[in-house]
Every structure is written in C-alpha cells, then in structure tokens.
Coordinates of C-alpha atoms in Angstrom, one line a residue:
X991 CA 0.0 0.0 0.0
X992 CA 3.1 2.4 0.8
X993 CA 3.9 1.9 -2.5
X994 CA 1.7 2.6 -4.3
X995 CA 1.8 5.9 -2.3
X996 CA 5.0 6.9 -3.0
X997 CA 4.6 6.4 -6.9
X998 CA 1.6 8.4 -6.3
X999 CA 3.0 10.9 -4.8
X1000 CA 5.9 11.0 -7.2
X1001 CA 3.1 11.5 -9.9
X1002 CA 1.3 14.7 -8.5
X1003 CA 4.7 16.4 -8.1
X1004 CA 5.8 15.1 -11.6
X1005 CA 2.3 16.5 -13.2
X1006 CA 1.7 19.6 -11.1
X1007 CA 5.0 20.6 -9.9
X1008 CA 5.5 22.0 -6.4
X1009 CA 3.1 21.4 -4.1
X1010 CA 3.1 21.7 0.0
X1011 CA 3.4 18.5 2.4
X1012 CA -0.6 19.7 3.1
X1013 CA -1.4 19.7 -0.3
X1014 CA -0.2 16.3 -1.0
X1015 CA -1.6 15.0 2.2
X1016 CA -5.3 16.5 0.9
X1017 CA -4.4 14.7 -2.3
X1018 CA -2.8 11.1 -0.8
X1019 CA -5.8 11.3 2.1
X1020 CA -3.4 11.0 4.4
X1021 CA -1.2 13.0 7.5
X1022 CA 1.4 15.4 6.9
X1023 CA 3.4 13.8 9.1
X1024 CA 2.9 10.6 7.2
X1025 CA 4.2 13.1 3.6
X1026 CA 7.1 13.9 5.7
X1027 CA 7.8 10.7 6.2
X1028 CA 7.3 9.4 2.4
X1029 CA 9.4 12.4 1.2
X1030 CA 12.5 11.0 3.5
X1031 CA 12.1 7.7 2.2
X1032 CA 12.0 8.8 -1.6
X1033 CA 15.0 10.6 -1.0
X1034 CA 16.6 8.2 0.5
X1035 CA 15.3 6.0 -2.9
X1036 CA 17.0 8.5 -5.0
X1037 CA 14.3 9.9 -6.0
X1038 CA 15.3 13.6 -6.8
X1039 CA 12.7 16.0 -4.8
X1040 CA 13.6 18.7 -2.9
X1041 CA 12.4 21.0 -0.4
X1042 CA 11.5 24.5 -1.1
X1043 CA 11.5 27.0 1.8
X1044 CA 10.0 30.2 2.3
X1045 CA 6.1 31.5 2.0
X1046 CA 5.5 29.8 -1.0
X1047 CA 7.5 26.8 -1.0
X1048 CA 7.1 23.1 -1.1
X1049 CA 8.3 19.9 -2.6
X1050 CA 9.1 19.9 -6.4
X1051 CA 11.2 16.8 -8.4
X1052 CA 14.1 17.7 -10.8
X1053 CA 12.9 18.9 -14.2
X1054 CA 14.7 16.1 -15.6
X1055 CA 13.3 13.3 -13.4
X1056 CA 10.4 12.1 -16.0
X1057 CA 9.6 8.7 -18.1
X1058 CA 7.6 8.4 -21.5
X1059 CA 5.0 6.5 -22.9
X1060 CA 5.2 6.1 -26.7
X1061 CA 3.1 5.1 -29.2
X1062 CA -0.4 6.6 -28.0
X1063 CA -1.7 9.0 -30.4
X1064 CA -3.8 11.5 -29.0
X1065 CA -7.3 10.1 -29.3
X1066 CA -6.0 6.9 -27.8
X1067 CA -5.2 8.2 -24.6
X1068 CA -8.4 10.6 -24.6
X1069 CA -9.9 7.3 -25.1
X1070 CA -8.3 6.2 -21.7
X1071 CA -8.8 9.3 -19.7
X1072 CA -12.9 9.2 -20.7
X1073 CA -12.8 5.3 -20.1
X1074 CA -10.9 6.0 -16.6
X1075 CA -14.3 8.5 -15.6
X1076 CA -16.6 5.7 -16.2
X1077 CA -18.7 4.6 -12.7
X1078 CA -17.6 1.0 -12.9
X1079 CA -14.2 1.1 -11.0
X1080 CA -16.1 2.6 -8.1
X1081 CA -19.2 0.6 -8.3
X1082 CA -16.6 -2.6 -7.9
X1083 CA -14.9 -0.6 -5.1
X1084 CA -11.6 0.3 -7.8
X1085 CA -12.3 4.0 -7.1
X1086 CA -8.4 4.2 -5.6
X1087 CA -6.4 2.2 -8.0
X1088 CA -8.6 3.9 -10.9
X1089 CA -7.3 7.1 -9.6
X1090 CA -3.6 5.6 -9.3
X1091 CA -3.6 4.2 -12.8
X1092 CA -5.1 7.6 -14.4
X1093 CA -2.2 9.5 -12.7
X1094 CA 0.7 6.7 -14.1
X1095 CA -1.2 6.9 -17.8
X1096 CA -0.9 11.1 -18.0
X1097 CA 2.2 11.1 -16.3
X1098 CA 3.9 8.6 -19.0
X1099 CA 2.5 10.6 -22.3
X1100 CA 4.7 12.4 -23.8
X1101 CA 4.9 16.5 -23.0
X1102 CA 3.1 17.7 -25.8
X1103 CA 0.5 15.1 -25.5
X1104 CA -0.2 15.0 -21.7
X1105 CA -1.2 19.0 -22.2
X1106 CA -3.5 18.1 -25.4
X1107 CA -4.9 15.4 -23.7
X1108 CA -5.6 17.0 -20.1
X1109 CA -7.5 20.0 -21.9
X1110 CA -9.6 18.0 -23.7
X1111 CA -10.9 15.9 -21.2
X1112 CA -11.6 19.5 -19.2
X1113 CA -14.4 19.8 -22.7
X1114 CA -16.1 16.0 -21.8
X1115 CA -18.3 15.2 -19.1
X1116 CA -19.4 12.1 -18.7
X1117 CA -22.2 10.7 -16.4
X1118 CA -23.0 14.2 -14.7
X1119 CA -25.3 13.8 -11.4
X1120 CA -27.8 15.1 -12.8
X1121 CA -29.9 15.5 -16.1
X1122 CA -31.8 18.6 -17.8
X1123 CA -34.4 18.5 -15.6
X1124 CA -32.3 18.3 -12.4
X1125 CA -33.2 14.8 -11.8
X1126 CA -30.2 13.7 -9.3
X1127 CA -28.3 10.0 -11.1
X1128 CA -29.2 7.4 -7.8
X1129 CA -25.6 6.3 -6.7
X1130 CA -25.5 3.8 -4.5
X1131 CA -23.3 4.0 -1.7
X1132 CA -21.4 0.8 -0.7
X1133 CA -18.3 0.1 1.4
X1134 CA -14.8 -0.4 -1.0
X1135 CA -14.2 -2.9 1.6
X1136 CA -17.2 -5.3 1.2
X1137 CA -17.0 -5.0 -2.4
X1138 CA -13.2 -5.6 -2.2
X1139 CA -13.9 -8.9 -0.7
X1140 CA -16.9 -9.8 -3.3
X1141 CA -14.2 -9.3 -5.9
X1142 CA -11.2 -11.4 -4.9
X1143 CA -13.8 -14.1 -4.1
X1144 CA -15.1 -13.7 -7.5
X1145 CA -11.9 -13.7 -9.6
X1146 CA -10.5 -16.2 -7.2
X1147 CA -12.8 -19.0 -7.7
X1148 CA -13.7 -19.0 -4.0
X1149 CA -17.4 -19.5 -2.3
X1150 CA -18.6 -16.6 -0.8
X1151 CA -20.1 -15.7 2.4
X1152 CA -22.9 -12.4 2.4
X1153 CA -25.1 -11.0 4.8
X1154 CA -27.2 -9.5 2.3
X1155 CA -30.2 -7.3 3.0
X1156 CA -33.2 -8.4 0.5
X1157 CA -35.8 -5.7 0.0
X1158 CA -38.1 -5.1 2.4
X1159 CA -36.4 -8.3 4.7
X1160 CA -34.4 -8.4 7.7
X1161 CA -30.2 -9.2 6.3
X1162 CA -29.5 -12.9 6.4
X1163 CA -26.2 -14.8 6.2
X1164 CA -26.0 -16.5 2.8
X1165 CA -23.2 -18.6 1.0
X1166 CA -23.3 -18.6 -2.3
X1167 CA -20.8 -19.6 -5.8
X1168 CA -19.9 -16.0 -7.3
X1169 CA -20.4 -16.4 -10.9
X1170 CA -19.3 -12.7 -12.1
X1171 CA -20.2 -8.6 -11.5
X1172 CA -22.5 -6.8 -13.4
X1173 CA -22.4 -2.8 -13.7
X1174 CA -25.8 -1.2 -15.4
X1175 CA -27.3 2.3 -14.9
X1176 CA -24.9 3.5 -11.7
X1177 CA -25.8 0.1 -9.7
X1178 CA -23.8 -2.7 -9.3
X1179 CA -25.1 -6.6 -9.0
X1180 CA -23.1 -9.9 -8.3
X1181 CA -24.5 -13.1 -10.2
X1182 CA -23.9 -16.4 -8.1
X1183 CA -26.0 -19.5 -8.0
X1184 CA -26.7 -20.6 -4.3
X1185 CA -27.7 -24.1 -3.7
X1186 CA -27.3 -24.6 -7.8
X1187 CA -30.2 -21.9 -8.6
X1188 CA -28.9 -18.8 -10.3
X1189 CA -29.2 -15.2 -8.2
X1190 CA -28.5 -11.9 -8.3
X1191 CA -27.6 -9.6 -5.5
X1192 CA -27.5 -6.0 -5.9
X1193 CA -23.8 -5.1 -4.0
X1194 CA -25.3 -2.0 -1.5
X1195 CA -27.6 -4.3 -0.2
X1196 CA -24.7 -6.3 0.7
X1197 CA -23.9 -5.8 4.8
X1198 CA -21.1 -7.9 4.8
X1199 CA -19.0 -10.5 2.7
X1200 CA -16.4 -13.1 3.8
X1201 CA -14.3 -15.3 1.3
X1202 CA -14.2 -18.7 2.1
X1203 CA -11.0 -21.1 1.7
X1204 CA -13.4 -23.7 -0.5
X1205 CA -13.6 -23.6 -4.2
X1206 CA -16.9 -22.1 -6.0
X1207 CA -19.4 -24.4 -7.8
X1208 CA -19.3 -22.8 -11.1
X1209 CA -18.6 -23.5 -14.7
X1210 CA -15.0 -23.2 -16.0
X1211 CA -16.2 -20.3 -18.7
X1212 CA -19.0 -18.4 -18.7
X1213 CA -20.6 -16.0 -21.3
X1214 CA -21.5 -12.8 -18.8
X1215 CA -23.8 -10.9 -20.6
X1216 CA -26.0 -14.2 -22.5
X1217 CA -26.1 -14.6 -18.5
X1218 CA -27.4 -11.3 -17.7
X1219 CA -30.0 -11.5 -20.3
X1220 CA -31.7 -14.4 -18.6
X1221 CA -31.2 -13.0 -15.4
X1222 CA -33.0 -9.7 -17.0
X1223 CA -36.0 -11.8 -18.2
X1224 CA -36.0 -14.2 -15.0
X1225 CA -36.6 -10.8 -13.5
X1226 CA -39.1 -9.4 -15.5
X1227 CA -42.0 -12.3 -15.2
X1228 CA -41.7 -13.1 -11.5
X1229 CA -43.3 -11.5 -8.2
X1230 CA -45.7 -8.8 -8.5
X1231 CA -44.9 -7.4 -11.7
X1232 CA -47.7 -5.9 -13.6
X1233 CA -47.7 -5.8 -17.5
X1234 CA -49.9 -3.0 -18.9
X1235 CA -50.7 -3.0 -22.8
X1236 CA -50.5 1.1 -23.2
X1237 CA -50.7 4.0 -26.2
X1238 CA -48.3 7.0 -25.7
X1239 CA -48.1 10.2 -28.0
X1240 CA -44.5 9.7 -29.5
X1241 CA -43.2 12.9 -28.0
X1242 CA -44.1 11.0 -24.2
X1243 CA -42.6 7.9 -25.1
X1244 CA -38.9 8.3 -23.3
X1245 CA -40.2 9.5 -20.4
X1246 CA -42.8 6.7 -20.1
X1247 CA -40.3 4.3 -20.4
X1248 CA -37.9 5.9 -18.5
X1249 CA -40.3 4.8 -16.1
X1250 CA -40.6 0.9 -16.9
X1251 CA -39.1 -1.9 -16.1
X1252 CA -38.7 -3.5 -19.6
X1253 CA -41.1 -2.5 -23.0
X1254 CA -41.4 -6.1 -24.5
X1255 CA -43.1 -4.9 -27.5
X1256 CA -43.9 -1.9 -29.7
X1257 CA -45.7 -0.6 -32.6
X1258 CA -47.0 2.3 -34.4
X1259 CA -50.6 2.8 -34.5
X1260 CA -52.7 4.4 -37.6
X1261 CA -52.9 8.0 -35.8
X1262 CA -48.8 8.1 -34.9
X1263 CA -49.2 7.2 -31.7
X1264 CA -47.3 4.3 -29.8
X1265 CA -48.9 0.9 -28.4
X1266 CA -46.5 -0.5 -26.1
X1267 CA -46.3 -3.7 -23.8
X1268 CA -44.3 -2.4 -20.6
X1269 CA -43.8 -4.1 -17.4
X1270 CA -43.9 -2.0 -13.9
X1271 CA -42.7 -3.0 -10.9
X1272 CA -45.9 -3.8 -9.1
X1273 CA -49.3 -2.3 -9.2
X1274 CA -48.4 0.7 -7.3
X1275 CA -45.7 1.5 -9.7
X1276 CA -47.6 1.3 -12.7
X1277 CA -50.7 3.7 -11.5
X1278 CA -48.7 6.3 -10.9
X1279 CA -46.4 6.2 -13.4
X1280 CA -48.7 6.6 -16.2
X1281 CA -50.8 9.0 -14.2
X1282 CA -47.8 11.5 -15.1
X1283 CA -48.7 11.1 -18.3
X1284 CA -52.6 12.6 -17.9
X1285 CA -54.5 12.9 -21.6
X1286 CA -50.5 11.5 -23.3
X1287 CA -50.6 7.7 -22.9
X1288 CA -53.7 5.6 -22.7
X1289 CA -54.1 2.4 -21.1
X1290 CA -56.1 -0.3 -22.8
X1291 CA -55.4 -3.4 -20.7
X1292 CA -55.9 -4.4 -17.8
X1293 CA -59.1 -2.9 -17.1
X1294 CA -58.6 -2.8 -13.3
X1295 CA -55.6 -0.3 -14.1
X1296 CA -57.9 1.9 -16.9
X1297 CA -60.5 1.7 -13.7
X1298 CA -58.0 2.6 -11.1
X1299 CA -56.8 6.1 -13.2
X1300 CA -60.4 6.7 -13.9
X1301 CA -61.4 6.8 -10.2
X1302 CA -58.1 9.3 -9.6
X1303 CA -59.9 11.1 -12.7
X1304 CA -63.1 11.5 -11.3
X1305 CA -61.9 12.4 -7.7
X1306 CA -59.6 15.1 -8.8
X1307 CA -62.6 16.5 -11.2
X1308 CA -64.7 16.6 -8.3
X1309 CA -62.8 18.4 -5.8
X1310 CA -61.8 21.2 -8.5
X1311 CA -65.6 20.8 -9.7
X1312 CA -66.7 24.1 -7.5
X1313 CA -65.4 27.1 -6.6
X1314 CA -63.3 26.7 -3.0

C-alpha cells in the first residue's frame, strides 16, 4: 500500500510541480506527518525531490526526473482518460487504484501530449449527477471494503459468504458460488448460483462479505452478458410485476419508459401514436407512473388499471368541480 503511495506521490509532483506537504496530504488522504515521512524515504530512494523554503514553497522533483509512454496518439489516450471516468471502478470498489492508474497513464505521455490530452478531457463530461431537468443520477453507496472482498472471491474461484439485505427483509447470512459482477445504470449486482439456482444480489444491499477457503461451484467459462440477459427476463415475469398494454403520444414515449421496467413490445398505430407492452414493478408502480402522463398515454389493458386512473380522474374532477 506504501507503495503505491509513494509512486503516487511522485506522480502529483511530476504533473503539477511544487506542491506543500498539506497539499499532498489533501491529495494522498493521508497526515502530513505521514508526507514527511514518504518524502525521507523517496530521497533516500534517489528519488530527486527537494524542499522549497519560504512563503510559497514546497516539494518539487528535478525537471529532468520524467519517463515516456510512446506510441499513444492522441485520441487513444483521450480514449483512456474518458474510459478511466466511467462509474464502474467505483461501483466494484476500484475507485483508488482507478485514480492511481489515471495518474501513471498522463504522467507517461509524452509533454506535448499529456497537455492536449488534459485540456480535452476538461471539454467532456461524462455521467453528470444530474440530467436537464435536475433529476439527481441514484448512486449507491457501498463500502470499497465489502465489495473488495466480493471481488477477490469472484476472480479467485472461492465460495462466498454475504449478509445481504433483501428488499423489504431483515439481512440474512447467505453462502453462495460468485459467478461474475454486473455494472448497469450506476448500480452494481453480483451473479452467483446458491444451492445450484442462479441469483443476483445487488452489491449496496450487501452488509457484509467473507471469502471462504473452499472452491466455488461454477462452470470453468461463462458468457456474462447471455447470463445477464436471462437473469433480465428471469426478473421481469416473477413476483408482482404488472404488465400493462399502453398507447403513448410519441413525444411522451422516453419519459414513459424511463419509467418501466422493460417494453417487450412496440408498434405504431394508424394515428402516430405508440402501443407498447411495458412491465412496472408492481401495481403501485404502474398507476402512478402513467398518471404522469394525464391525456398522453392511454391504457387499454388491464381494465382494473384503466378503472384505477379513472377513479383518480373523477376524484380530482370533483374536488376542483366548484369554486373553494
């Protein structure tokens, strides 16, 4: 860990140039004592960085002190830098080492490069919290070291203990063959088979995790996102999901199914508009979903859901019937 540390440090002076021991102990996250420290031992390393004194002074490397990366044309290691913002390193608790390896890639470029490269990526943002409408992105939190010890049971072959945290249930202890990680939409999910059914857990609902010294039941090769998919539709037809046969005006339709769990089918009608099969979460869910919508999206089956909005219809209509 100390290691990675030090190179890190290294990097930060190498990219931004001097920088104070409280600076770089914002930056490392840790003490200034601890900078003070890692400075002594770089030096003693060789490593050629030197003090600055005075109001404005610091730590700073040689000029000469660099290394190079050849090769990498420009829009090859943009192509990094974007892939390196990407939510998936810290949905599988990589968040650090993402970081670390981000610093190493625009440290190696070339001089010339490493300046194109760093302003364009201050032109692209990628996954903003929010949208246009100032609807905040849902990220989950979950602890690096849980998911840390999800992942080394998962790419070492090992069984797997959780205390996962169903929906609506109290957390139970459950052991379970970790089959692979899934990232989708700013949420993170481990597929396993327990007692040789196939499962999916979703990693923040995760309390706890233990790797056990016992190999995993699980095939030698596996084809993660042919798994997925039939995890996806496994989903979709069990518990109380409610599919709803709907019409949308086309101008509607991405917020409607924005809203959805899945659209299994669509078509165009005569008039323009949409006739899609959705599926909601539950019953709940789908009222009040497509009451958003008002006079925009129609429902034509199942009649108890056309009844339902119609009620909500005729209640509203009544209270606003006469002046207050």
């Amino acid at each position: 860990m100390r290691a990675d540390r030090l190179v890190s440090l290294v990097l930060l002076l190498r990219q931004r140039g001097r920088m104070t021991a409280e600076t770089l102990a914002r930056e490392l996250e840790v003490s200034t004592r601890t900078v003070m420290r890692d400075i002594e031992a770089l030096s003693a390393a060789g490593v050629p960085v030197y003090a600055e004194r005075g109001r404005h002074g610091g730590f700073a490397l040689l000029p000469d002190f660099q290394t190079a990366l050849t090769g990498l044309t420009h829009d090859e290691a943009l192509a990094l830098l974007v892939a390196g913002s990407r939510r998936g390193a810290q949905l599988f608790g990589l968040g650090s080492a993402l970081a670390s390896a981000m610093l190493k890639v625009v440290d190696a470029l070339p001089e010339g490069l490493r300046d194109t490269a760093a302003d364009a990526t201050q032109r692209l943002l990628i996954d903003p919290e929010t949208d246009l409408l100032s609807r905040r992105v849902a990220a989950e939190e979950m602890s690096d070291a849980i998911v840390a010890e999800v992942r080394r049971a998962v790419f070492a072959g090992h069984r797997l203990r959780i205390h996962y945290a169903a929906l609506n249930q109290a957390p139970k202890w459950r052991t379970v063959d970790p089959i692979g990680l899934v990232t989708v939409r700013e949420q993170g999910y481990l597929l396993a088979k327990r007692a040789g059914e196939d499962r999916t857990y979703r990693l923040s609902r995760v309390r706890a995790a233990e790797e056990l010294d016992e190999s995993a039941q699980r095939p030698d090769t596996v084809d993660l996102d042919r798994a997925w998919q039939a995890r996806t539709a496994q989903f979709r037809t069990g518990g109380d999901k409610v599919a709803v046969l709907v019409r949308v005006n086309p101008a509607r339709r991405e917020h409607l199914v924005g809203t959805v769990l899945a659209v299994c089918a669509e078509e165009t009608d005569a008039d323009g508009w949409l006739r899609l099969n959705v599926i909601f979460q539950d019953s709940r869910h789908a009222e009040w979903a497509l009451w958003q919508h008002a006079t925009d999206a129609e429902v034509l089956a199942p009649q108890w859901l056309r009844n339902s909005l119609r009620n909500r219809a005729a209640a509203i209509a009544a209270r606003y019937g006469s002046p207050s």
